[in-house]
Short mmCIF file of C-alpha atoms and ligand atoms in Angstrom, two decimals:
data_model
loop_
_atom_site.label_atom_id
_atom_site.label_comp_id
_atom_site.label_asym_id
_atom_site.label_seq_id
_atom_site.Cartn_x
_atom_site.Cartn_y
_atom_site.Cartn_z
CA MET Q 1 -0.20 -0.09 -0.10
CA THR Q 2 1.08 3.30 -0.74
CA ARG Q 3 1.31 6.50 1.66
CA GLN Q 4 -1.43 8.09 -0.84
CA MET Q 5 -3.70 4.99 -0.62
CA ASN Q 6 -3.35 5.02 2.91
CA TRP Q 7 -4.47 8.88 3.08
CA ILE Q 8 -7.25 8.14 0.68
CA ALA Q 9 -8.45 5.15 2.71
CA LEU Q 10 -8.70 7.18 5.60
CA ILE Q 11 -10.38 10.26 4.09
CA GLY Q 12 -12.50 7.62 2.29
CA MET Q 13 -13.79 6.36 6.09
CA VAL Q 14 -14.10 9.86 7.41
CA MET Q 15 -16.68 10.69 4.37
CA ILE Q 16 -18.43 7.49 4.96
CA ALA Q 17 -18.67 8.53 8.61
CA GLY Q 18 -20.08 11.89 7.21
CA ALA Q 19 -22.39 10.16 4.94
CA LEU Q 20 -24.01 8.10 7.43
CA GLY Q 21 -24.81 11.22 9.55
CA ILE Q 22 -23.46 14.02 11.80
CA ALA Q 23 -24.14 11.47 14.94
CA ALA Q 24 -21.51 9.09 13.52
CA LEU Q 25 -19.01 12.20 13.01
CA GLY Q 26 -19.70 13.46 16.23
CA GLU Q 27 -18.49 10.37 17.45
CA PRO Q 28 -14.72 10.27 18.37
CA GLY Q 29 -14.90 6.46 18.46
CA ARG Q 30 -15.59 5.75 15.03
CA LEU Q 31 -12.45 8.19 13.84
CA ALA Q 32 -10.20 6.42 16.42
CA ALA Q 33 -11.31 3.06 15.29
CA ALA Q 34 -10.03 4.22 11.55
CA ALA Q 35 -6.75 5.46 12.96
CA GLU Q 36 -6.52 2.06 14.48
CA ASP Q 37 -7.20 0.08 11.27
CA LEU Q 38 -4.68 2.37 9.30
CA HIS Q 39 -1.85 1.77 12.37
CA THR Q 40 -2.44 -1.98 11.96
CA ALA Q 41 -2.26 -1.95 8.56
CA LEU Q 42 0.73 -0.18 8.57
CA VAL Q 43 2.08 -2.84 11.31
CA VAL Q 44 0.87 -5.72 8.98
CA GLU Q 45 2.94 -4.20 5.71
CA GLY Q 46 5.96 -3.51 7.80
CA ILE Q 47 5.93 -7.07 9.31
CA ASP Q 48 5.90 -8.50 5.73
CA LEU Q 49 8.58 -5.86 4.53
CA TYR Q 50 10.57 -6.92 7.41
CA ALA Q 51 10.18 -10.49 6.51
CA ARG Q 52 11.71 -10.16 3.40
CA ASN Q 53 14.49 -7.72 3.88
CA CYS Q 54 15.62 -7.44 7.43
CA VAL Q 55 15.20 -10.63 9.05
CA ALA Q 56 18.57 -12.25 7.62
CA CYS Q 57 20.91 -9.91 9.71
CA HIS Q 58 18.00 -8.70 12.78
CA GLY Q 59 16.51 -11.80 13.31
CA ALA Q 60 12.80 -13.18 13.40
CA ASN Q 61 12.47 -11.87 16.94
CA GLY Q 62 14.72 -8.69 16.53
CA GLU Q 63 17.16 -10.27 18.35
CA GLY Q 64 20.04 -9.82 16.06
CA ILE Q 65 22.12 -12.49 14.46
CA ALA Q 66 26.02 -13.33 15.13
CA ALA Q 67 27.85 -9.99 14.75
CA TYR Q 68 24.39 -7.98 13.48
CA PRO Q 69 22.63 -5.84 15.90
CA PRO Q 70 19.24 -6.40 17.73
CA LEU Q 71 16.31 -4.25 16.81
CA THR Q 72 14.15 -4.96 20.25
CA THR Q 73 14.87 -1.40 21.41
CA ALA Q 74 15.20 0.19 18.18
CA GLY Q 75 11.27 1.20 18.78
CA ALA Q 76 12.40 3.69 21.03
CA MET Q 77 14.22 5.54 18.77
CA ASP Q 78 12.56 8.87 17.11
CA ALA Q 79 10.64 8.04 13.98
CA ASP Q 80 12.89 10.60 11.96
CA MET Q 81 15.95 8.85 13.20
CA LEU Q 82 14.56 5.40 12.19
CA THR Q 83 13.36 6.67 8.64
CA LYS Q 84 17.05 7.99 8.34
CA THR Q 85 18.63 4.80 9.38
CA ILE Q 86 16.53 2.81 6.82
CA GLU Q 87 16.83 4.93 4.12
CA ARG Q 88 20.28 5.86 3.95
CA GLY Q 89 21.45 2.72 5.71
CA ARG Q 90 25.05 3.31 8.13
CA TYR Q 91 27.91 4.19 6.22
CA THR Q 92 30.81 1.40 6.27
CA THR Q 93 28.57 -1.02 7.75
CA ALA Q 94 26.68 -4.10 6.39
CA MET Q 95 23.40 -1.86 7.08
CA ALA Q 96 22.54 -0.99 3.29
CA ALA Q 97 20.61 2.33 2.54
CA PHE Q 98 17.28 0.59 1.86
CA GLY Q 99 15.48 3.69 0.39
CA ALA Q 100 14.34 4.06 -3.33
CA GLU Q 101 16.36 7.60 -3.87
CA GLU Q 102 19.48 5.91 -2.18
CA GLY Q 103 19.51 3.18 -4.79
CA GLY Q 104 17.73 0.65 -2.22
CA VAL Q 105 14.35 -1.33 -2.97
CA LEU Q 106 11.80 0.66 -0.60
CA THR Q 107 9.66 3.42 -1.45
CA GLY Q 108 9.01 6.33 1.16
CA ALA Q 109 5.71 4.65 2.27
CA GLN Q 110 7.23 1.10 2.83
CA VAL Q 111 10.09 2.65 4.87
CA GLU Q 112 7.22 4.33 7.15
CA SER Q 113 5.48 0.86 7.60
CA LEU Q 114 8.57 -0.56 8.72
CA VAL Q 115 9.13 2.45 11.19
CA VAL Q 116 5.58 1.99 12.54
CA MET Q 117 6.09 -1.72 12.84
CA LEU Q 118 9.48 -1.21 14.64
CA GLN Q 119 7.95 1.12 17.25
CA ALA Q 120 4.88 -1.31 17.62
CA GLU Q 121 7.35 -3.75 19.23
CA SER Q 122 4.98 -6.85 18.64
CA TRP Q 123 8.26 -9.05 17.95
CA ASP Q 124 6.08 -12.52 18.92
CA THR Q 125 3.86 -11.43 15.81
CA VAL Q 126 6.89 -10.70 13.89
CA ALA Q 127 8.51 -14.13 14.60
CA ALA Q 128 5.12 -16.02 13.76
CA ARG Q 129 4.59 -14.24 10.47
CA VAL Q 130 8.21 -14.63 9.58
CA ALA Q 131 8.06 -18.47 10.23
CA ALA Q 132 4.33 -18.84 8.47
CA LEU Q 133 6.20 -17.44 5.58
CA GLY Q 134 9.05 -19.87 5.54
CA LEU Q 135 11.72 -17.25 6.03
CA THR Q 136 12.92 -17.84 9.72
CA PRO Q 137 17.00 -17.64 9.34
CA PRO Q 138 18.71 -20.88 9.88
CA GLN Q 139 20.36 -21.57 13.07
CA ILE Q 140 24.10 -21.28 13.24
CA THR Q 141 26.09 -24.09 14.40
CA VAL Q 142 27.30 -24.15 17.88
CA ALA Q 143 30.21 -26.33 19.11
CA GLU Q 144 29.87 -28.15 22.36
CA ILE Q 145 33.04 -27.95 24.77
CA PRO Q 146 33.60 -31.11 26.68
CA ALA Q 147 33.48 -30.48 30.85
CA GLU Q 148 37.08 -32.24 31.19
CA THR Q 149 38.48 -29.71 28.72
CA LEU Q 150 36.85 -26.69 30.65
CA SER Q 151 38.19 -27.98 33.77
CA LEU Q 152 41.65 -28.23 32.17
CA VAL Q 153 41.33 -24.81 30.96
CA ALA Q 154 39.87 -23.17 34.11
CA ALA Q 155 43.18 -24.88 35.98
CA LEU Q 156 45.26 -22.43 34.02
CA PRO Q 157 46.42 -18.75 35.66
CA ASP Q 158 43.23 -16.69 34.98
CA GLY Q 159 41.27 -19.74 33.76
CA ALA Q 160 37.83 -18.21 34.14
CA SER Q 161 38.49 -15.75 31.64
CA LEU Q 162 40.24 -18.30 29.19
CA SER Q 163 37.14 -20.85 29.62
CA ALA Q 164 34.70 -17.96 29.05
CA GLY Q 165 36.81 -16.96 26.01
CA LEU Q 166 36.83 -20.59 24.27
CA THR Q 167 33.25 -21.02 25.14
CA LEU Q 168 32.42 -17.84 23.20
CA TYR Q 169 35.18 -19.06 20.17
CA ALA Q 170 33.41 -22.17 19.58
CA GLU Q 171 30.00 -20.64 19.57
CA ASN Q 172 31.35 -17.79 16.81
CA CYS Q 173 34.34 -18.18 15.33
CA ALA Q 174 35.07 -21.95 15.14
CA ALA Q 175 32.96 -22.59 12.00
CA CYS Q 176 35.63 -20.09 9.95
CA HIS Q 177 38.58 -20.24 12.09
CA GLY Q 178 38.63 -24.04 12.76
CA ALA Q 179 37.78 -25.80 16.16
CA ASN Q 180 41.27 -25.22 17.51
CA GLY Q 181 42.26 -21.82 15.90
CA GLU Q 182 44.21 -23.99 13.19
CA GLY Q 183 42.58 -21.75 10.36
CA SER Q 184 40.46 -23.02 7.26
CA THR Q 185 40.24 -21.97 3.72
CA LEU Q 186 37.61 -19.37 4.90
CA ALA Q 187 39.88 -17.65 7.62
CA PRO Q 188 43.39 -17.57 8.75
CA PRO Q 189 44.68 -19.45 11.81
CA LEU Q 190 44.37 -17.59 14.94
CA ASN Q 191 46.74 -20.36 17.04
CA THR Q 192 50.13 -19.35 15.85
CA ASP Q 193 53.48 -17.88 17.39
CA GLU Q 194 53.48 -15.79 14.26
CA LEU Q 195 50.34 -14.38 14.93
CA ARG Q 196 51.37 -13.55 18.51
CA VAL Q 197 54.33 -11.74 17.82
CA ARG Q 198 52.50 -9.33 14.58
CA LEU Q 199 49.41 -8.67 16.77
CA SER Q 200 49.52 -6.79 20.08
CA ASP Q 201 46.44 -7.43 22.24
CA ALA Q 202 45.18 -3.86 21.16
CA ASP Q 203 45.43 -4.86 17.52
CA ILE Q 204 43.34 -8.13 18.01
CA ALA Q 205 41.04 -5.76 19.97
CA ARG Q 206 40.46 -3.63 17.35
CA LEU Q 207 40.22 -6.55 14.61
CA VAL Q 208 37.55 -8.11 17.00
CA ARG Q 209 35.52 -4.76 17.36
CA GLU Q 210 35.91 -3.52 13.55
CA GLY Q 211 36.23 -6.55 11.60
CA VAL Q 212 37.98 -6.61 8.06
CA PRO Q 213 35.51 -4.82 5.61
CA GLY Q 214 35.36 -6.73 2.55
CA THR Q 215 35.87 -10.02 4.15
CA LEU Q 216 34.27 -12.73 6.12
CA MET Q 217 35.55 -11.14 8.97
CA ALA Q 218 32.44 -8.95 10.78
CA SER Q 219 32.70 -6.33 13.42
CA TRP Q 220 32.06 -8.32 16.43
CA SER Q 221 31.17 -5.00 18.37
CA SER Q 222 27.39 -5.58 18.82
CA ALA Q 223 27.21 -9.12 18.98
CA LEU Q 224 29.72 -9.14 21.74
CA ASP Q 225 29.99 -6.86 24.98
CA ALA Q 226 33.19 -5.34 26.05
CA ALA Q 227 33.74 -8.08 28.77
CA GLN Q 228 33.18 -10.88 25.93
CA GLN Q 229 35.32 -9.36 23.43
CA GLN Q 230 37.97 -9.06 26.13
CA ALA Q 231 37.70 -12.59 26.78
CA ALA Q 232 38.36 -13.51 22.97
CA VAL Q 233 41.32 -11.26 22.93
CA ALA Q 234 42.76 -12.92 26.12
CA LEU Q 235 42.41 -16.47 24.32
CA ILE Q 236 43.94 -15.48 21.05
CA SER Q 237 46.82 -13.88 22.94
CA ARG Q 238 47.13 -16.90 25.01
CA TRP Q 239 46.35 -19.64 22.51
CA GLY Q 240 50.26 -20.74 23.45
CA GLU Q 241 49.23 -21.97 26.77
CA LEU Q 242 46.35 -24.02 25.64
CA ASN Q 243 48.67 -25.62 22.94
CA ALA Q 244 51.51 -26.29 25.87
CA ALA Q 245 48.65 -27.62 28.05
CA GLY Q 246 47.37 -30.02 25.39
CA VAL Q 247 43.65 -28.42 25.17
CA ARG Q 248 42.22 -29.85 22.02
CA LEU Q 249 38.55 -29.02 20.93
CA PRO Q 250 36.70 -31.88 19.08
CA VAL Q 251 36.15 -30.84 15.39
CA ILE Q 252 32.65 -29.09 15.19
CA GLU Q 253 29.90 -31.90 14.62
CA THR Q 254 26.95 -30.67 12.14
CA ALA Q 255 23.75 -32.89 12.31
CA PRO Q 256 24.40 -35.10 9.03
CA LEU Q 257 22.72 -33.63 6.29
CA GLU Q 258 19.86 -36.00 4.78
CA ALA Q 259 21.38 -36.54 1.46
CA SER Q 260 18.41 -38.08 -0.52
CA PRO Q 261 18.38 -37.80 -4.42
CA GLU Q 262 15.59 -35.47 -3.93
CA ALA Q 263 17.14 -32.90 -1.52
CA VAL Q 264 20.11 -32.77 -4.07
CA ALA Q 265 17.67 -31.84 -7.12
CA ALA Q 266 16.07 -29.79 -4.99
CA GLY Q 267 19.21 -27.68 -4.14
CA ALA Q 268 20.43 -28.03 -7.80
CA GLY Q 269 17.18 -26.26 -8.84
CA LEU Q 270 17.53 -23.59 -6.59
CA PHE Q 271 21.17 -22.96 -7.37
CA ASN Q 272 20.21 -22.70 -11.02
CA LEU Q 273 17.38 -20.01 -10.12
CA LEU Q 274 19.81 -17.89 -7.52
CA CYS Q 275 23.11 -18.81 -8.18
CA THR Q 276 24.29 -19.29 -11.60
CA GLN Q 277 24.10 -15.96 -12.81
CA CYS Q 278 27.12 -15.07 -10.64
CA HIS Q 279 28.64 -18.70 -9.96
CA GLY Q 280 28.48 -19.70 -13.57
CA PHE Q 281 26.75 -22.63 -14.93
CA ASP Q 282 27.27 -25.91 -12.56
CA GLY Q 283 29.00 -23.51 -10.28
CA TYR Q 284 31.89 -23.12 -12.58
CA GLY Q 285 32.63 -19.55 -11.75
CA SER Q 286 32.63 -16.56 -13.81
CA ALA Q 287 34.35 -13.18 -13.96
CA ILE Q 288 32.20 -11.92 -10.90
CA ALA Q 289 32.27 -14.77 -8.40
CA PRO Q 290 34.68 -17.47 -7.61
CA ALA Q 291 33.83 -21.28 -8.71
CA LEU Q 292 32.24 -23.24 -6.15
CA ASN Q 293 32.60 -26.66 -8.53
CA ASN Q 294 35.99 -26.37 -7.17
CA GLN Q 295 37.85 -29.55 -5.48
CA THR Q 296 39.98 -27.15 -3.37
CA PHE Q 297 36.94 -25.02 -1.96
CA LEU Q 298 34.76 -28.11 -1.27
CA SER Q 299 37.12 -30.57 0.09
CA GLN Q 300 38.49 -27.79 2.84
CA THR Q 301 34.94 -26.08 3.67
CA PRO Q 302 32.90 -28.00 6.15
CA ASP Q 303 28.92 -28.09 5.33
CA ALA Q 304 28.68 -25.86 8.40
CA ALA Q 305 30.79 -23.56 6.96
CA ILE Q 306 29.20 -23.34 3.57
CA ARG Q 307 25.81 -23.17 5.02
CA GLN Q 308 26.89 -20.14 6.85
CA ILE Q 309 28.39 -18.28 3.91
CA ILE Q 310 25.18 -18.83 2.37
CA ALA Q 311 23.03 -17.63 5.09
CA GLY Q 312 25.08 -14.75 6.03
CA GLY Q 313 26.56 -13.60 2.62
CA VAL Q 314 29.72 -11.82 2.42
CA THR Q 315 29.84 -8.29 3.58
CA GLY Q 316 31.20 -5.89 1.44
CA THR Q 317 30.69 -7.89 -1.67
CA THR Q 318 28.01 -8.85 -3.76
CA MET Q 319 27.49 -12.25 -2.32
CA PRO Q 320 24.17 -11.85 -0.77
CA ALA Q 321 22.88 -12.97 2.52
CA TRP Q 322 20.24 -15.72 1.74
CA GLY Q 323 19.04 -16.34 4.86
CA GLY Q 324 16.23 -14.20 5.00
CA TYR Q 325 15.07 -15.53 1.70
CA LEU Q 326 15.92 -19.30 1.90
CA THR Q 327 14.82 -21.29 4.70
CA ASP Q 328 17.22 -23.77 6.57
CA ALA Q 329 16.20 -26.60 4.42
CA ASP Q 330 16.68 -24.74 1.28
CA ILE Q 331 20.18 -23.93 2.36
CA ALA Q 332 20.87 -27.69 3.54
CA ALA Q 333 19.83 -28.64 0.15
CA ILE Q 334 22.10 -26.29 -2.04
CA THR Q 335 24.75 -27.30 0.54
CA LEU Q 336 24.18 -31.10 -0.56
CA TYR Q 337 24.03 -30.16 -4.04
CA LEU Q 338 27.47 -28.51 -3.95
CA ARG Q 339 28.76 -31.32 -2.22
CA SER Q 340 27.66 -33.76 -4.67
CA LEU Q 341 29.62 -32.11 -6.93
CA GLU Q 342 32.86 -32.71 -5.01
CA PRO Q 343 33.89 -36.19 -6.53
CA THR Q 344 34.01 -34.54 -10.16
CA ALA Q 345 35.08 -31.31 -9.13
CA PRO Q 346 38.03 -29.71 -11.06
CA ILE Q 347 41.06 -28.79 -8.64
CA ILE Q 348 41.31 -24.91 -8.60
CA ALA Q 349 44.17 -23.23 -6.91
CA PRO Q 350 42.87 -20.89 -4.16
CA ALA Q 351 42.82 -17.03 -5.43
CA GLN Q 352 45.61 -15.10 -4.06
CA PRO Q 353 44.47 -12.20 -1.80
C1 LIG F 401 23.22 -7.58 5.79
C2 LIG F 401 22.68 -7.29 7.02
C3 LIG F 401 21.67 -6.28 7.37
C4 LIG F 401 20.28 -6.12 6.99
C5 LIG F 401 19.86 -6.85 6.11
C6 LIG F 401 19.76 -5.20 7.72
N1 LIG F 401 20.44 -4.52 8.57
FE1 LIG F 401 19.93 -3.14 9.97
N2 LIG F 401 21.73 -3.03 10.50
C7 LIG F 401 22.86 -3.79 10.09
C8 LIG F 401 24.08 -3.45 10.64
C9 LIG F 401 25.59 -4.12 10.84
C10 LIG F 401 23.28 -2.42 11.72
C11 LIG F 401 24.54 -1.93 12.75
C12 LIG F 401 25.00 -0.40 12.13
C13 LIG F 401 26.08 0.27 12.77
O1 LIG F 401 26.68 -0.25 13.58
O2 LIG F 401 25.89 1.82 12.98
C14 LIG F 401 21.97 -2.23 11.71
C15 LIG F 401 21.55 -1.06 12.32
C16 LIG F 401 20.09 -0.81 12.14
C17 LIG F 401 19.50 0.08 12.91
C18 LIG F 401 19.95 0.63 13.87
C19 LIG F 401 19.76 0.18 15.25
C20 LIG F 401 20.35 0.99 16.44
O3 LIG F 401 19.94 0.72 17.60
O4 LIG F 401 21.19 1.87 16.07
C21 LIG F 401 18.07 -0.16 12.39
C22 LIG F 401 16.91 0.55 12.90
C23 LIG F 401 17.94 -1.12 11.40
N3 LIG F 401 19.40 -1.44 11.32
C24 LIG F 401 16.93 -1.61 10.62
C25 LIG F 401 16.80 -2.39 9.62
C26 LIG F 401 15.61 -2.60 8.80
C27 LIG F 401 14.14 -2.19 8.98
C28 LIG F 401 16.34 -3.60 7.82
C29 LIG F 401 15.41 -3.91 6.72
C30 LIG F 401 14.79 -3.05 5.76
C31 LIG F 401 17.58 -3.98 8.09
N4 LIG F 401 18.01 -3.10 9.05
C32 LIG F 401 18.34 -4.63 7.34
C33 LIG F 401 22.78 -5.08 9.34
C34 LIG F 401 21.51 -5.18 8.33
C1 LIG F 402 32.40 -15.99 8.42
C2 LIG F 402 33.88 -16.33 8.85
C3 LIG F 402 34.50 -15.68 10.08
C4 LIG F 402 34.07 -15.90 11.47
C5 LIG F 402 32.81 -16.47 12.08
C6 LIG F 402 34.87 -15.13 11.80
N1 LIG F 402 35.85 -14.62 11.44
FE1 LIG F 402 37.84 -13.71 12.15
N2 LIG F 402 38.53 -13.64 10.18
C7 LIG F 402 37.74 -14.21 9.17
C8 LIG F 402 38.66 -13.76 7.78
C9 LIG F 402 38.23 -14.19 6.47
C10 LIG F 402 39.83 -13.21 8.35
C11 LIG F 402 40.83 -12.46 7.48
C12 LIG F 402 40.85 -11.11 7.16
C13 LIG F 402 41.57 -10.49 6.11
O1 LIG F 402 41.62 -10.87 4.99
O2 LIG F 402 42.22 -9.40 6.86
C14 LIG F 402 39.59 -13.21 9.61
C15 LIG F 402 40.73 -12.44 10.68
C16 LIG F 402 40.60 -12.37 11.95
C17 LIG F 402 41.74 -11.68 13.09
C18 LIG F 402 42.81 -11.51 12.29
C19 LIG F 402 43.87 -12.79 11.86
C20 LIG F 402 45.31 -12.05 11.29
O3 LIG F 402 46.12 -13.11 11.33
O4 LIG F 402 45.42 -11.09 10.81
C21 LIG F 402 41.20 -12.16 14.07
C22 LIG F 402 41.94 -11.92 15.34
C23 LIG F 402 39.93 -12.73 14.00
N3 LIG F 402 39.66 -13.13 12.61
C24 LIG F 402 39.14 -13.24 15.06
C25 LIG F 402 38.27 -13.50 14.99
C26 LIG F 402 37.54 -13.94 16.22
C27 LIG F 402 37.59 -13.65 17.83
C28 LIG F 402 36.09 -14.52 15.70
C29 LIG F 402 34.73 -14.82 16.59
C30 LIG F 402 34.39 -13.62 17.42
C31 LIG F 402 36.11 -14.49 14.91
N4 LIG F 402 37.25 -13.76 13.97
C32 LIG F 402 34.96 -15.11 13.60
C33 LIG F 402 36.70 -14.71 8.97
C34 LIG F 402 35.91 -14.95 10.02
C1 LIG F 403 25.21 -11.21 -7.13
C2 LIG F 403 26.30 -12.19 -7.23
C3 LIG F 403 26.21 -13.49 -6.53
C4 LIG F 403 25.25 -14.19 -6.32
C5 LIG F 403 23.62 -13.89 -6.78
C6 LIG F 403 25.46 -15.10 -5.45
N1 LIG F 403 26.82 -15.17 -4.91
FE1 LIG F 403 28.02 -16.30 -3.70
N2 LIG F 403 29.48 -15.20 -4.03
C7 LIG F 403 29.42 -14.03 -4.60
C8 LIG F 403 30.65 -13.16 -4.61
C9 LIG F 403 31.71 -12.14 -5.39
C10 LIG F 403 31.75 -14.28 -3.59
C11 LIG F 403 33.08 -13.80 -3.31
C12 LIG F 403 32.88 -12.93 -2.36
C13 LIG F 403 34.58 -13.00 -1.48
O1 LIG F 403 35.27 -12.18 -2.37
O2 LIG F 403 34.72 -13.67 -0.62
C14 LIG F 403 30.67 -15.39 -3.30
C15 LIG F 403 31.16 -16.28 -2.68
C16 LIG F 403 30.33 -17.33 -2.24
C17 LIG F 403 30.73 -18.53 -1.63
C18 LIG F 403 31.99 -18.57 -0.59
C19 LIG F 403 33.23 -19.07 -1.70
C20 LIG F 403 34.71 -18.94 -1.34
O3 LIG F 403 35.33 -19.23 -2.26
O4 LIG F 403 34.84 -18.78 -0.38
C21 LIG F 403 29.81 -19.34 -1.57
C22 LIG F 403 29.62 -20.63 -0.83
C23 LIG F 403 28.81 -18.93 -2.35
N3 LIG F 403 29.05 -17.57 -2.79
C24 LIG F 403 27.35 -19.47 -2.40
C25 LIG F 403 26.24 -18.63 -3.18
C26 LIG F 403 24.93 -19.78 -3.29
C27 LIG F 403 24.82 -20.99 -2.95
C28 LIG F 403 24.31 -18.62 -4.03
C29 LIG F 403 22.84 -19.00 -4.47
C30 LIG F 403 22.02 -18.97 -3.37
C31 LIG F 403 25.31 -17.62 -4.31
N4 LIG F 403 26.43 -17.70 -3.92
C32 LIG F 403 24.73 -16.50 -4.95
C33 LIG F 403 28.48 -13.47 -5.46
C34 LIG F 403 27.39 -13.97 -5.80
#
């Protein structure tokens, strides 16, 4: 619904009220009811727009996903500030400009519905609607740390901070940096002597806080509070002590995907529809996006990481976050399809940065 239509609807209601007689116009309850209907319509429209455009980063309950901030208190911001944030985005962050005048996809009236919806703060309704549309983002895998490993770590000097760091590392960082900080094709190792010589605690703190724009390394400043960031920094700068104490975490086990031929076919269909324009026919790559039908990439990238990249996209590149558009099952099916290419995939050397 456009802004004009909302006004026409409101004026129409007032005129009908007038036609029904002076008595009706004199009844403030009717006008209030019309305004209430209009408000409800805007909230309903805003929820659908939210489900399609915002859920991938801000979550079905507005709780914020991974490094992206929650919006549960955004309703308290003034309407003007909210409108500006949505229309213009936040420069140098993943928060894009959504306003049509800024090259985005939303009209002024649509942004207005989003603002009204955020101010209504009815997150239960939002989550229910997002689920009904099948747009609930997939859960990112969380690694379990065995109790005996945690007690081994807790016995080290200032062990409480180290085990807090390790727990949040397993939840937030291991999918890319490896269960034991050994690195992967997605991200460099964090457990080496070389890193500890090259980076001071202040350097590591800045990397965690600001991320590295244009790479998979997001800014963690809104997902982790200052104490959590400090625990992550302490973990990385003291990883040598963990190595010396023989602390080894089990490699993340994701629930195995159901590799039925139907799921692989469904994944191939989605891939042809959504991904080939950039990643090329059968995922062989193109000038604008890397080959995924690629022995090196597939053999070195666990399913959990592939799913995380598809759901979260790559900030600062054209790789979209699909979490808001595809269900967990869709993303699992695409991952299965990519995995099915592995036996015949050509060996392609990783791109040099
Ligand atoms: C690709 C991820 C992404 C998507 C999609 C996204 N946002 Fe954001 N959003 C962010 C990030 C990152 C920030 C924090 C920016 C900063 O650091 O100031 C943010 C901040 C915001 C804020 C300010 C919150 C505050 O407390 O200051 C609002 C409001 C907001 N987003 C609304 C939306 C709406 C509405 C949509 C959908 C139309 C949307 N966002 C889509 C990533 C995203
Ligand atoms: C989605 C994948 C991903 C996740 C999750 C991730 N990182 Fe990173 N990280 C990267 C990439 C990619 C780089 C390399 C960036 C570059 O090219 O400079 C990186 C770089 C770093 C560096 C700098 C390493 C160096 O040698 O310069 C640190 C420190 C770091 N990450 C810490 C973390 C921490 C702590 C977490 C969890 C809170 C985390 N990362 C989560 C992908 C990720
Ligand atoms: C608009 C273009 C575009 C579309 C559409 C697109 N991608 Fe991407 N994708 C990219 C780019 C560019 C990169 C490389 C990002 C970088 O520099 O790290 C990428 C990276 C990836 C990676 C990581 C590859 C690696 O070597 O690290 C995966 C996995 C991926 N995309 C999967 C998908 C899937 C699955 C789809 C469809 C659902 C898709 N992409 C659609 C542009 C796109």
